[in-house]
């Protein structure tokens, strides 16, 4: 059904998500096109991280429709019925989507190399030698060549986050999700991580970035989404949204962060 | 006031009278006396039992320490400990993973097992397995609720003293280990599981490759505890006349009435074996600490080498300056 010509990679239609009685996403509509960098900003508790986690099914949506590359996330439609995917099918879907966490979540008991080759070897079945070659290339790409045998604890936060990016890229994902990737970093380390992300965007990777870095959003983002209280308040090019926000809530948020 | 001290000279080292600790010397004196008394009574004190001999009868201890029945008993104790702990660790890990399963049937099965085996005395369980042949004289393999059987053996031919002791101690240990492993698993940050799932790893792979290796740091110290405890609990097998270390010495002193020195022999063997376990635990802990500390703690051998090399090191004024030491 899906063809390479399909320009939309992520499509959300009236996506809702509740935790018990508390509704976090209240009908989200958005579209990420192939090769596009979408930045999502908004106050804490606005639902932006939850939305990101729904895209690789770390959270199940309560209603609406969410597709990645034309396939429903977490479900399969046969006729007019939805079937839940099995654990293995969900895992296979996740292996095509890279994710970078606010707190890096590197595996502390494995070396940098071990962290990067774990999933390619165990999930994709790539040989250790090939995976190691890929890992070396990716480490060079994120500016950490030669750190293969270091343990995460021996690296600075910025270095750990760059290893985490390399780890996600080793699975050759079609989409990269970034969940506030620089929020846990010391200010002087933010630049290195953003540089890596800028290069990645330049190479044509489709990226969905939840961030507080307005400079990055303005410079690298193709689209900027402002979310508040579980809804998309405003969408547009970063320049337009940041320079001339249309909504009162966007204006008040931007006045606090800029 | 003309004798106010001038501004402190920043280059001069502070010279102050250190705090005195007179009570330390009192404690040292008391402990020294107590230790001297202990050494005296253990090693030098003599009593008359027909003839004059040492109170603790070290000669008899020495005579039996490497005797073949005692060695045999010690060997059985080690065998029981190793096999029961293996059963406990494997069974406990399975039970812990089951307990954390999202499937309610699986998790409550595990809960029920733990409830039963922790809730009854282990001695009772050993007896129960020993006498299980009265309850089920034969073990058959076939289709349940029909008369079709493929294998038929008598229970007595399978469950002897050794097997009964294994089942009693091992199945009981699994229940305790399950809680230890579960504590280890839930101590691992949830972000680890999320990161692994986001990479497309499935539940069991995440458990085996990501969660359990990290849980080991929490699991090992109490497991060492359990192993030491198991080594001593195997002595309960004497109740079904299985000849482990304690029963072995009992058989000897039942004949020659040298009760105390033979109990002492067993005690020394138990101490020796638990000491070996300490060493093993140290190295296992060190192995699983990799990546968690900035540098691994040195092994005793490395520590010794470092001490020796620092003692012989050539003087280095620069390091002395940094450490504030006077130049050699």
Coordinates of C-alpha atoms in Angstrom, one line a residue:
Chain A
X1 CA 0.0 0.0 0.0
X2 CA 2.7 2.4 1.0
X3 CA 5.0 3.6 -1.7
X4 CA 8.3 5.4 -1.5
X5 CA 6.5 8.4 -3.0
X6 CA 4.4 8.8 0.1
X7 CA 5.6 12.1 1.5
X8 CA 4.2 11.8 5.0
X9 CA 6.1 9.7 7.5
X10 CA 4.2 10.4 10.8
X11 CA 0.5 11.3 10.7
X12 CA -1.6 11.9 13.8
X13 CA -5.3 12.4 13.5
X14 CA -7.4 13.3 16.6
X15 CA -4.9 11.5 18.8
X16 CA -6.1 11.3 22.4
X17 CA -4.4 9.8 25.5
X18 CA -5.6 9.5 29.0
X19 CA -3.9 8.3 32.1
X20 CA -6.9 7.1 34.2
X21 CA -9.2 10.1 34.4
X22 CA -6.6 12.6 33.4
X23 CA -6.5 13.4 29.6
X24 CA -3.0 14.4 28.5
X25 CA -3.6 14.6 24.8
X26 CA -6.8 16.1 23.7
X27 CA -7.1 15.5 20.0
X28 CA -3.7 16.1 18.2
X29 CA -3.5 16.5 14.5
X30 CA -0.1 16.7 12.9
X31 CA 2.0 15.5 10.0
X32 CA 5.7 15.0 9.7
X33 CA 7.0 14.7 6.2
X34 CA 10.0 12.6 5.1
X35 CA 13.3 14.4 5.7
X36 CA 11.6 17.1 7.8
X37 CA 12.7 18.3 11.2
X38 CA 9.7 19.0 13.4
X39 CA 10.4 20.7 16.7
X40 CA 7.8 20.6 19.5
X41 CA 7.8 23.2 22.2
X42 CA 5.5 24.0 25.1
X43 CA 5.3 24.3 28.9
X44 CA 5.9 21.2 31.0
X45 CA 2.8 19.1 31.3
X46 CA 1.6 20.2 27.9
X47 CA 1.8 16.5 26.6
X48 CA 4.7 16.9 24.2
X49 CA 6.7 14.1 25.6
X50 CA 3.6 11.8 25.8
X51 CA 3.0 12.5 22.2
X52 CA 6.5 11.5 21.3
X53 CA 6.3 8.3 23.4
X54 CA 3.0 7.4 21.6
X55 CA 4.9 7.5 18.2
X56 CA 6.9 4.4 19.1
X57 CA 4.2 2.9 21.3
X58 CA 5.9 3.3 24.6
X59 CA 2.4 4.8 25.4
X60 CA -0.8 3.4 23.9
X61 CA -3.1 6.1 22.5
X62 CA -6.7 6.0 23.8
X63 CA -8.4 7.1 20.6
X64 CA -7.6 8.6 17.2
X65 CA -5.3 7.4 14.5
X66 CA -1.5 7.4 14.5
X67 CA 0.5 6.1 11.6
X68 CA 4.2 5.9 10.9
X69 CA 5.2 5.2 7.3
X70 CA 1.6 4.4 6.5
X71 CA 1.3 1.7 9.2
X72 CA -0.8 2.1 12.3
X73 CA 1.3 2.3 15.5
X74 CA 0.6 -0.8 17.7
X75 CA -2.3 -2.1 15.7
X76 CA -3.2 -3.7 12.5
X77 CA -6.4 -3.0 10.6
X78 CA -8.1 -6.0 8.9
X79 CA -11.4 -5.1 7.4
X80 CA -12.9 -2.6 9.8
X81 CA -11.5 -4.3 12.9
X82 CA -8.3 -3.3 14.8
X83 CA -6.0 -6.1 16.0
X84 CA -3.4 -5.4 18.7
X85 CA 0.1 -6.2 17.5
X86 CA 2.0 -8.9 19.3
X87 CA 5.0 -8.0 21.4
X88 CA 7.4 -9.1 18.7
X89 CA 5.6 -7.1 16.0
X90 CA 5.7 -4.0 18.2
X91 CA 9.4 -4.6 18.8
X92 CA 10.0 -4.9 15.0
X93 CA 8.2 -1.6 14.5
X94 CA 10.2 0.1 17.2
X95 CA 13.5 -1.2 15.7
X96 CA 12.8 1.2 12.7
X97 CA 12.4 4.2 15.0
X98 CA 15.3 5.7 16.9
X99 CA 14.8 7.3 20.3
X100 CA 17.0 9.6 22.3
X101 CA 16.1 10.2 26.0
X102 CA 16.4 13.2 28.2
X103 CA 18.6 11.1 30.6
X104 CA 20.5 9.2 27.9
X105 CA 19.6 5.8 29.4
X106 CA 22.8 4.2 28.2
X107 CA 23.4 0.7 29.5
X108 CA 25.9 1.3 32.3
X109 CA 27.2 -2.2 32.4
X110 CA 28.3 -2.2 28.8
X111 CA 31.1 -0.2 27.1
X112 CA 30.3 2.4 24.5
X113 CA 30.8 -0.2 21.8
X114 CA 28.6 -2.7 23.6
X115 CA 25.9 -0.1 23.9
X116 CA 25.9 0.6 20.2
X117 CA 26.2 -3.0 18.8
X118 CA 23.8 -4.6 21.3
X119 CA 20.6 -4.1 19.3
X120 CA 22.1 -4.5 15.7
X121 CA 23.5 -7.8 16.8
X122 CA 20.7 -9.2 18.9
X123 CA 17.7 -7.7 17.1
X124 CA 18.8 -7.4 13.5
X125 CA 21.2 -10.3 13.6
X126 CA 24.1 -8.4 12.1
X127 CA 27.5 -10.0 12.7
X128 CA 29.6 -8.6 15.5
X129 CA 32.4 -7.5 13.1
X130 CA 30.0 -5.6 10.8
X131 CA 28.2 -4.0 13.7
X132 CA 31.6 -2.9 15.1
X133 CA 32.5 -1.3 11.8
X134 CA 29.1 0.6 11.8
X135 CA 29.7 1.6 15.4
X136 CA 33.2 2.9 14.7
X137 CA 31.9 5.0 11.8
X138 CA 29.0 6.4 13.9
X139 CA 31.3 7.2 16.8
X140 CA 33.5 9.2 14.4
X141 CA 30.4 10.9 13.1
X142 CA 29.4 12.1 16.6
X143 CA 32.9 13.1 17.4
X144 CA 33.8 10.3 19.8
X145 CA 36.1 8.1 17.8
X146 CA 38.4 6.0 20.0
X147 CA 36.0 5.9 23.0
X148 CA 34.8 2.4 22.1
X149 CA 36.0 0.7 25.3
X150 CA 34.9 3.4 27.7
X151 CA 32.0 2.9 30.1
X152 CA 29.2 5.5 30.1
X153 CA 30.0 6.6 33.6
X154 CA 33.5 7.7 32.5
X155 CA 32.0 10.1 29.9
X156 CA 30.5 13.6 30.4
X157 CA 26.7 14.1 29.9
X158 CA 27.2 15.6 26.5
X159 CA 29.4 12.6 25.4
X160 CA 26.9 10.1 26.8
X161 CA 24.1 11.8 24.8
X162 CA 26.1 11.6 21.6
X163 CA 26.7 7.9 22.3
X164 CA 23.0 7.5 22.8
X165 CA 22.4 9.2 19.4
X166 CA 25.0 6.8 17.8
X167 CA 23.3 3.8 19.5
X168 CA 19.9 4.8 18.0
X169 CA 21.4 5.5 14.5
X170 CA 23.1 2.0 14.5
X171 CA 19.7 0.5 13.9
X172 CA 19.4 2.6 10.7
X173 CA 16.0 4.1 11.7
X174 CA 13.7 5.9 9.3
X175 CA 12.7 8.3 12.0
X176 CA 14.5 9.8 15.0
X177 CA 12.6 10.9 18.2
X178 CA 14.4 13.3 20.5
X179 CA 12.9 13.7 24.0
X180 CA 14.4 17.0 25.4
X181 CA 17.9 15.7 24.5
X182 CA 19.8 18.6 26.0
X183 CA 17.7 19.4 29.1
X184 CA 19.8 17.3 31.5
X185 CA 23.1 18.7 30.2
X186 CA 25.4 21.4 31.6
X187 CA 25.0 24.6 29.4
X188 CA 28.5 24.3 28.0
X189 CA 27.9 20.7 26.8
X190 CA 24.6 21.5 24.9
X191 CA 26.4 22.8 21.8
X192 CA 28.1 19.5 21.0
X193 CA 24.9 17.6 21.1
X194 CA 23.1 20.2 19.0
X195 CA 25.9 20.1 16.4
X196 CA 25.5 16.4 16.0
X197 CA 21.7 16.8 15.6
X198 CA 22.2 19.6 13.1
X199 CA 24.5 17.3 11.0
X200 CA 21.9 14.6 11.2
X201 CA 19.2 16.9 10.0
X202 CA 21.5 18.0 7.2
X203 CA 21.9 14.4 6.1
X204 CA 18.2 14.2 5.5
X205 CA 17.0 12.3 8.6
X206 CA 13.4 12.8 9.6
X207 CA 13.4 14.1 13.1
X208 CA 10.8 14.7 15.8
X209 CA 12.3 16.9 18.5
X210 CA 10.8 17.9 21.8
X211 CA 13.0 20.7 22.9
X212 CA 13.5 23.9 24.8
X213 CA 16.3 25.1 22.5
X214 CA 14.7 27.9 20.6
X215 CA 17.9 28.7 18.7
X216 CA 18.1 25.1 17.4
X217 CA 14.4 25.1 16.5
X218 CA 14.7 28.4 14.6
X219 CA 17.9 27.4 12.8
X220 CA 17.4 23.6 12.0
X221 CA 13.6 23.1 12.4
X222 CA 11.4 23.0 9.3
X223 CA 8.3 23.1 11.3
X224 CA 7.6 24.3 14.9
X225 CA 4.6 23.1 16.9
X226 CA 3.5 24.8 20.1
X227 CA 1.6 22.6 22.4
X228 CA -0.3 23.6 25.6
X229 CA -2.6 21.6 27.8
X230 CA -2.8 18.6 25.4
X231 CA -3.6 20.5 22.2
X232 CA -1.6 21.9 19.3
X233 CA -2.0 25.6 19.7
X234 CA 0.0 26.8 16.8
X235 CA 2.0 25.3 13.9
X236 CA 4.2 27.0 11.3
X237 CA 7.7 27.6 10.2
X238 CA 9.9 28.3 13.3
X239 CA 10.6 31.8 12.0
X240 CA 7.0 32.7 11.8
X241 CA 5.9 31.2 15.1
X242 CA 8.8 32.7 17.0
X243 CA 8.7 36.1 15.3
X244 CA 4.9 36.6 15.0
X245 CA 3.0 34.2 17.3
X246 CA -0.7 34.3 16.6
X247 CA -2.0 33.0 19.9
X248 CA -1.9 34.7 23.3
X249 CA -0.7 31.4 24.9
X250 CA 2.2 31.1 22.4
X251 CA 3.1 34.7 23.0
X252 CA 3.2 34.3 26.7
X253 CA 5.2 31.1 26.6
X254 CA 7.8 32.6 24.1
X255 CA 8.1 35.7 26.2
X256 CA 9.3 33.5 29.1
X257 CA 11.8 31.3 27.2
X258 CA 13.3 33.8 24.8
Chain B
X1 CA 46.5 45.2 72.6
X2 CA 49.8 45.0 70.9
X3 CA 50.2 41.2 70.7
X4 CA 47.4 40.6 68.2
X5 CA 48.8 38.1 65.6
X6 CA 49.5 39.5 62.2
X7 CA 47.8 38.3 59.0
X8 CA 48.3 34.5 58.5
X9 CA 51.2 33.6 56.3
X10 CA 49.5 31.6 53.5
X11 CA 52.6 29.7 52.6
X12 CA 53.1 28.3 56.2
X13 CA 51.5 25.0 57.0
X14 CA 49.1 24.9 60.0
X15 CA 50.7 23.4 63.1
X16 CA 48.1 22.5 65.7
X17 CA 48.0 20.1 68.7
X18 CA 45.9 17.1 67.5
X19 CA 42.8 16.1 69.6
X20 CA 43.7 13.6 72.3
X21 CA 41.7 10.3 72.6
X22 CA 42.4 9.0 76.1
X23 CA 39.4 6.6 76.0
X24 CA 40.9 4.8 73.1
X25 CA 43.8 3.6 75.2
X26 CA 41.3 2.4 77.9
X27 CA 39.4 0.4 75.3
X28 CA 42.6 -1.0 73.8
X29 CA 43.7 -2.2 77.3
X30 CA 40.4 -3.9 78.0
X31 CA 40.3 -5.6 74.7
X32 CA 43.9 -6.7 75.0
X33 CA 43.1 -8.4 78.4
X34 CA 40.1 -10.1 77.0
X35 CA 42.0 -11.4 73.9
X36 CA 44.8 -12.6 76.2
X37 CA 42.3 -14.5 78.3
X38 CA 40.7 -16.1 75.1
X39 CA 44.1 -17.2 73.7
X40 CA 45.1 -18.6 77.1
X41 CA 41.9 -20.6 77.6
X42 CA 42.0 -21.9 73.9
X43 CA 45.6 -22.7 73.7
X44 CA 47.4 -23.0 77.0
X45 CA 44.8 -23.9 79.6
X46 CA 45.2 -27.5 81.0
X47 CA 42.8 -29.7 82.8
X48 CA 43.0 -33.1 84.5
X49 CA 40.9 -35.8 82.7
X50 CA 42.6 -38.8 84.1
X51 CA 45.8 -37.3 82.7
X52 CA 46.7 -33.7 82.3
X53 CA 45.8 -32.4 78.8
X54 CA 44.8 -29.2 77.0
X55 CA 41.2 -28.0 77.8
X56 CA 40.1 -27.9 74.2
X57 CA 41.8 -31.2 73.3
X58 CA 43.5 -29.9 70.1
X59 CA 45.3 -33.2 69.7
X60 CA 42.0 -34.9 69.0
X61 CA 40.8 -32.1 66.7
X62 CA 44.1 -32.5 64.8
X63 CA 43.7 -36.3 64.6
X64 CA 40.2 -36.1 63.2
X65 CA 40.5 -33.0 61.1
X66 CA 41.7 -34.8 57.9
X67 CA 40.2 -38.2 58.8
X68 CA 38.4 -39.8 55.9
X69 CA 34.8 -39.8 57.5
X70 CA 35.1 -36.0 58.3
X71 CA 36.5 -35.3 54.8
X72 CA 33.6 -37.3 53.3
X73 CA 31.1 -35.4 55.4
X74 CA 32.6 -32.0 54.4
X75 CA 32.5 -33.1 50.7
X76 CA 28.8 -34.0 51.0
X77 CA 28.1 -30.7 52.7
X78 CA 29.7 -28.8 49.8
X79 CA 27.9 -30.9 47.3
X80 CA 24.5 -30.3 48.9
X81 CA 25.3 -26.5 49.2
X82 CA 26.4 -26.2 45.6
X83 CA 23.4 -28.1 44.1
X84 CA 20.8 -26.6 46.4
X85 CA 22.1 -23.0 45.7
X86 CA 22.1 -23.8 42.0
X87 CA 18.5 -24.9 42.3
X88 CA 17.7 -21.9 44.4
X89 CA 19.3 -19.4 42.0
X90 CA 17.8 -20.8 38.8
X91 CA 14.4 -21.5 40.4
X92 CA 14.4 -18.1 42.1
X93 CA 15.2 -16.2 38.9
X94 CA 12.4 -18.0 37.0
X95 CA 10.0 -17.4 39.9
X96 CA 11.0 -13.7 40.1
X97 CA 10.5 -13.1 36.4
X98 CA 7.2 -15.0 36.6
X99 CA 6.2 -12.8 39.6
X100 CA 6.8 -9.7 37.5
X101 CA 5.0 -11.0 34.5
X102 CA 2.0 -9.0 33.2
X103 CA 0.1 -12.3 33.0
X104 CA -1.9 -12.5 36.3
X105 CA -2.0 -16.3 36.2
X106 CA 1.7 -16.6 35.9
X107 CA 2.4 -14.0 38.6
X108 CA 0.0 -15.5 41.1
X109 CA 1.4 -19.0 40.5
X110 CA 4.8 -17.7 41.5
X111 CA 3.2 -15.9 44.5
X112 CA 1.6 -19.1 45.6
X113 CA 4.8 -21.1 45.4
X114 CA 6.7 -18.5 47.5
X115 CA 3.8 -18.3 50.0
X116 CA 3.9 -22.1 50.5
X117 CA 7.6 -22.7 50.6
X118 CA 8.5 -19.7 52.8
X119 CA 5.5 -20.4 55.0
X120 CA 6.6 -23.9 56.3
X121 CA 9.7 -24.9 58.1
X122 CA 12.5 -26.2 55.9
X123 CA 13.1 -29.2 58.3
X124 CA 9.4 -30.2 57.8
X125 CA 9.9 -30.0 54.0
X126 CA 13.0 -32.2 54.2
X127 CA 11.0 -34.8 56.2
X128 CA 8.1 -34.5 53.8
X129 CA 10.2 -35.3 50.7
X130 CA 11.9 -38.1 52.6
X131 CA 8.5 -39.7 53.3
X132 CA 6.7 -38.8 50.1
X133 CA 6.9 -42.4 49.0
X134 CA 4.1 -43.2 51.5
X135 CA 1.9 -40.6 49.8
X136 CA 2.9 -41.5 46.2
X137 CA 4.4 -45.0 46.0
X138 CA 5.0 -44.7 42.2
X139 CA 5.9 -42.0 39.8
X140 CA 4.4 -42.4 36.3
X141 CA 4.6 -40.4 33.1
X142 CA 1.5 -40.7 30.9
X143 CA -1.7 -38.9 29.9
X144 CA -3.5 -37.4 33.0
X145 CA -6.8 -38.9 34.0
X146 CA -6.4 -42.0 31.8
X147 CA -4.7 -45.3 32.3
X148 CA -2.1 -44.6 29.6
X149 CA 1.4 -44.6 31.1
X150 CA 4.8 -44.5 29.4
X151 CA 7.1 -44.6 32.4
X152 CA 6.5 -46.2 35.7
X153 CA 9.0 -46.1 38.6
X154 CA 8.8 -46.5 42.3
X155 CA 9.2 -43.4 44.3
X156 CA 11.6 -45.0 46.7
X157 CA 14.1 -45.8 43.9
X158 CA 14.2 -42.1 43.0
X159 CA 14.0 -40.3 46.3
X160 CA 16.7 -41.4 48.7
X161 CA 18.3 -39.4 51.5
X162 CA 20.3 -37.2 49.1
X163 CA 17.4 -36.4 46.8
X164 CA 15.1 -35.7 49.7
X165 CA 17.6 -33.3 51.2
X166 CA 18.1 -31.6 47.8
X167 CA 14.4 -31.2 47.2
X168 CA 13.7 -29.9 50.7
X169 CA 16.6 -27.4 50.8
X170 CA 16.6 -26.4 47.1
X171 CA 12.9 -25.8 46.6
X172 CA 12.8 -23.8 49.8
X173 CA 15.8 -21.8 48.7
X174 CA 14.2 -21.0 45.4
X175 CA 11.4 -19.2 47.3
X176 CA 13.8 -17.0 49.2
X177 CA 16.0 -16.4 46.1
X178 CA 12.9 -15.3 44.2
X179 CA 12.4 -12.4 46.5
X180 CA 16.1 -11.4 46.3
X181 CA 16.1 -11.5 42.5
X182 CA 12.8 -9.6 42.4
X183 CA 14.3 -6.9 44.6
X184 CA 17.3 -6.7 42.2
X185 CA 15.1 -6.5 39.1
X186 CA 12.9 -3.7 40.4
X187 CA 16.0 -1.8 41.5
X188 CA 17.1 -1.3 37.9
X189 CA 15.9 2.1 36.5
X190 CA 12.9 1.8 34.3
X191 CA 14.6 4.0 31.7
X192 CA 16.8 1.0 30.9
X193 CA 13.9 -1.1 29.9
X194 CA 12.4 1.7 27.9
X195 CA 15.7 2.4 26.1
X196 CA 16.0 -1.3 25.2
X197 CA 12.4 -1.5 24.0
X198 CA 12.9 1.6 21.9
X199 CA 15.7 -0.3 20.2
X200 CA 13.3 -3.1 19.3
X201 CA 14.5 -5.6 22.0
X202 CA 11.8 -8.0 23.3
X203 CA 10.9 -8.6 26.9
X204 CA 13.0 -11.7 27.6
X205 CA 16.0 -10.4 25.7
X206 CA 15.8 -7.1 27.8
X207 CA 15.6 -9.2 31.0
X208 CA 18.6 -11.3 30.1
X209 CA 20.9 -8.7 28.5
X210 CA 20.0 -5.4 30.2
X211 CA 18.1 -5.8 33.4
X212 CA 19.5 -9.0 35.1
X213 CA 23.2 -8.0 34.6
X214 CA 22.5 -4.7 36.3
X215 CA 20.3 -6.3 39.0
X216 CA 23.3 -8.5 39.9
X217 CA 24.8 -5.8 41.9
X218 CA 21.8 -5.8 44.3
X219 CA 21.4 -9.6 44.0
X220 CA 24.9 -10.8 44.9
X221 CA 25.4 -9.6 48.5
X222 CA 22.2 -11.2 49.9
X223 CA 22.9 -14.3 47.7
X224 CA 26.3 -14.6 49.4
X225 CA 24.4 -14.4 52.6
X226 CA 22.1 -17.2 51.5
X227 CA 25.0 -19.4 50.3
X228 CA 26.7 -19.1 53.7
X229 CA 23.4 -19.7 55.4
X230 CA 22.8 -22.7 53.1
X231 CA 26.2 -24.2 53.9
X232 CA 25.2 -24.4 57.5
X233 CA 21.5 -25.3 56.9
X234 CA 22.6 -28.4 55.1
X235 CA 23.3 -29.8 58.6
X236 CA 19.6 -30.3 58.9
X237 CA 20.0 -33.2 56.5
X238 CA 21.3 -35.2 59.5
X239 CA 17.7 -35.5 60.6
X240 CA 17.1 -38.0 57.7
X241 CA 20.5 -39.6 58.4
X242 CA 22.2 -38.2 55.4
X243 CA 25.9 -38.2 56.3
X244 CA 27.0 -34.6 55.8
X245 CA 29.7 -32.9 58.0
X246 CA 27.7 -32.6 61.3
X247 CA 26.3 -36.1 61.1
X248 CA 29.7 -37.4 60.2
X249 CA 31.2 -36.1 63.5
X250 CA 28.2 -37.1 65.5
X251 CA 28.7 -40.7 64.3
X252 CA 32.3 -40.5 65.5
X253 CA 31.6 -39.1 68.9
X254 CA 28.7 -41.4 69.4
X255 CA 31.4 -44.1 69.5
X256 CA 34.3 -42.5 71.3
X257 CA 32.4 -39.8 73.4
X258 CA 34.9 -37.1 72.4
X259 CA 32.0 -34.8 71.8
X260 CA 33.6 -31.3 72.2
X261 CA 36.7 -31.8 70.1
X262 CA 34.7 -33.3 67.3
X263 CA 32.1 -30.5 67.3
X264 CA 35.1 -28.2 67.3
X265 CA 36.4 -30.1 64.2
X266 CA 33.1 -29.5 62.4
X267 CA 33.0 -25.9 63.5
X268 CA 36.5 -25.3 62.1
X269 CA 35.5 -26.9 58.8
X270 CA 32.4 -24.8 58.5
X271 CA 34.5 -21.7 59.2
X272 CA 37.0 -22.7 56.6
X273 CA 34.4 -23.3 53.9
X274 CA 32.5 -20.0 54.6
X275 CA 35.8 -18.1 54.4
X276 CA 36.4 -19.5 50.9
X277 CA 32.9 -18.2 50.0
X278 CA 33.9 -14.7 51.2
X279 CA 36.7 -14.7 48.6
X280 CA 34.4 -15.9 45.8
X281 CA 31.8 -13.2 46.6
X282 CA 34.4 -10.5 46.6
X283 CA 35.5 -11.3 43.0
X284 CA 31.9 -11.8 41.7
X285 CA 30.9 -8.4 43.2
X286 CA 33.9 -6.8 41.6
X287 CA 33.0 -8.4 38.2
X288 CA 29.5 -7.0 38.2
X289 CA 30.6 -3.6 39.5
X290 CA 32.2 -2.8 36.1
X291 CA 30.8 0.3 34.6
X292 CA 29.2 1.4 37.8
X293 CA 32.2 2.9 39.6
X294 CA 34.6 5.2 37.9
X295 CA 37.4 2.7 38.6
X296 CA 37.1 -0.8 39.9
X297 CA 38.3 -1.5 43.5
X298 CA 41.7 -3.2 43.4
X299 CA 42.0 -6.9 44.1
X300 CA 43.9 -7.8 47.2
X301 CA 46.9 -8.8 45.0
X302 CA 46.8 -5.5 43.2
X303 CA 46.5 -3.7 46.5
X304 CA 49.6 -5.5 47.8
X305 CA 51.6 -4.7 44.7
X306 CA 50.6 -1.0 44.9
X307 CA 51.7 -0.9 48.5
X308 CA 55.0 -2.5 47.7
X309 CA 55.7 -0.2 44.8
X310 CA 54.8 3.0 46.7
X311 CA 57.1 1.9 49.5
X312 CA 59.9 1.6 47.0
X313 CA 59.0 4.6 44.9
X314 CA 61.6 7.2 44.0
X315 CA 61.1 10.6 45.7
X316 CA 59.2 13.0 43.5
X317 CA 59.2 16.6 44.9
X318 CA 56.4 17.7 42.6
X319 CA 54.0 15.1 44.0
X320 CA 55.1 16.0 47.5
X321 CA 54.2 19.6 46.8
X322 CA 50.7 18.7 45.6
X323 CA 50.1 16.4 48.6
X324 CA 51.6 19.0 50.9
X325 CA 54.2 16.5 52.1
X326 CA 57.7 17.6 53.2
X327 CA 60.4 16.8 50.6
X328 CA 62.2 13.5 51.1

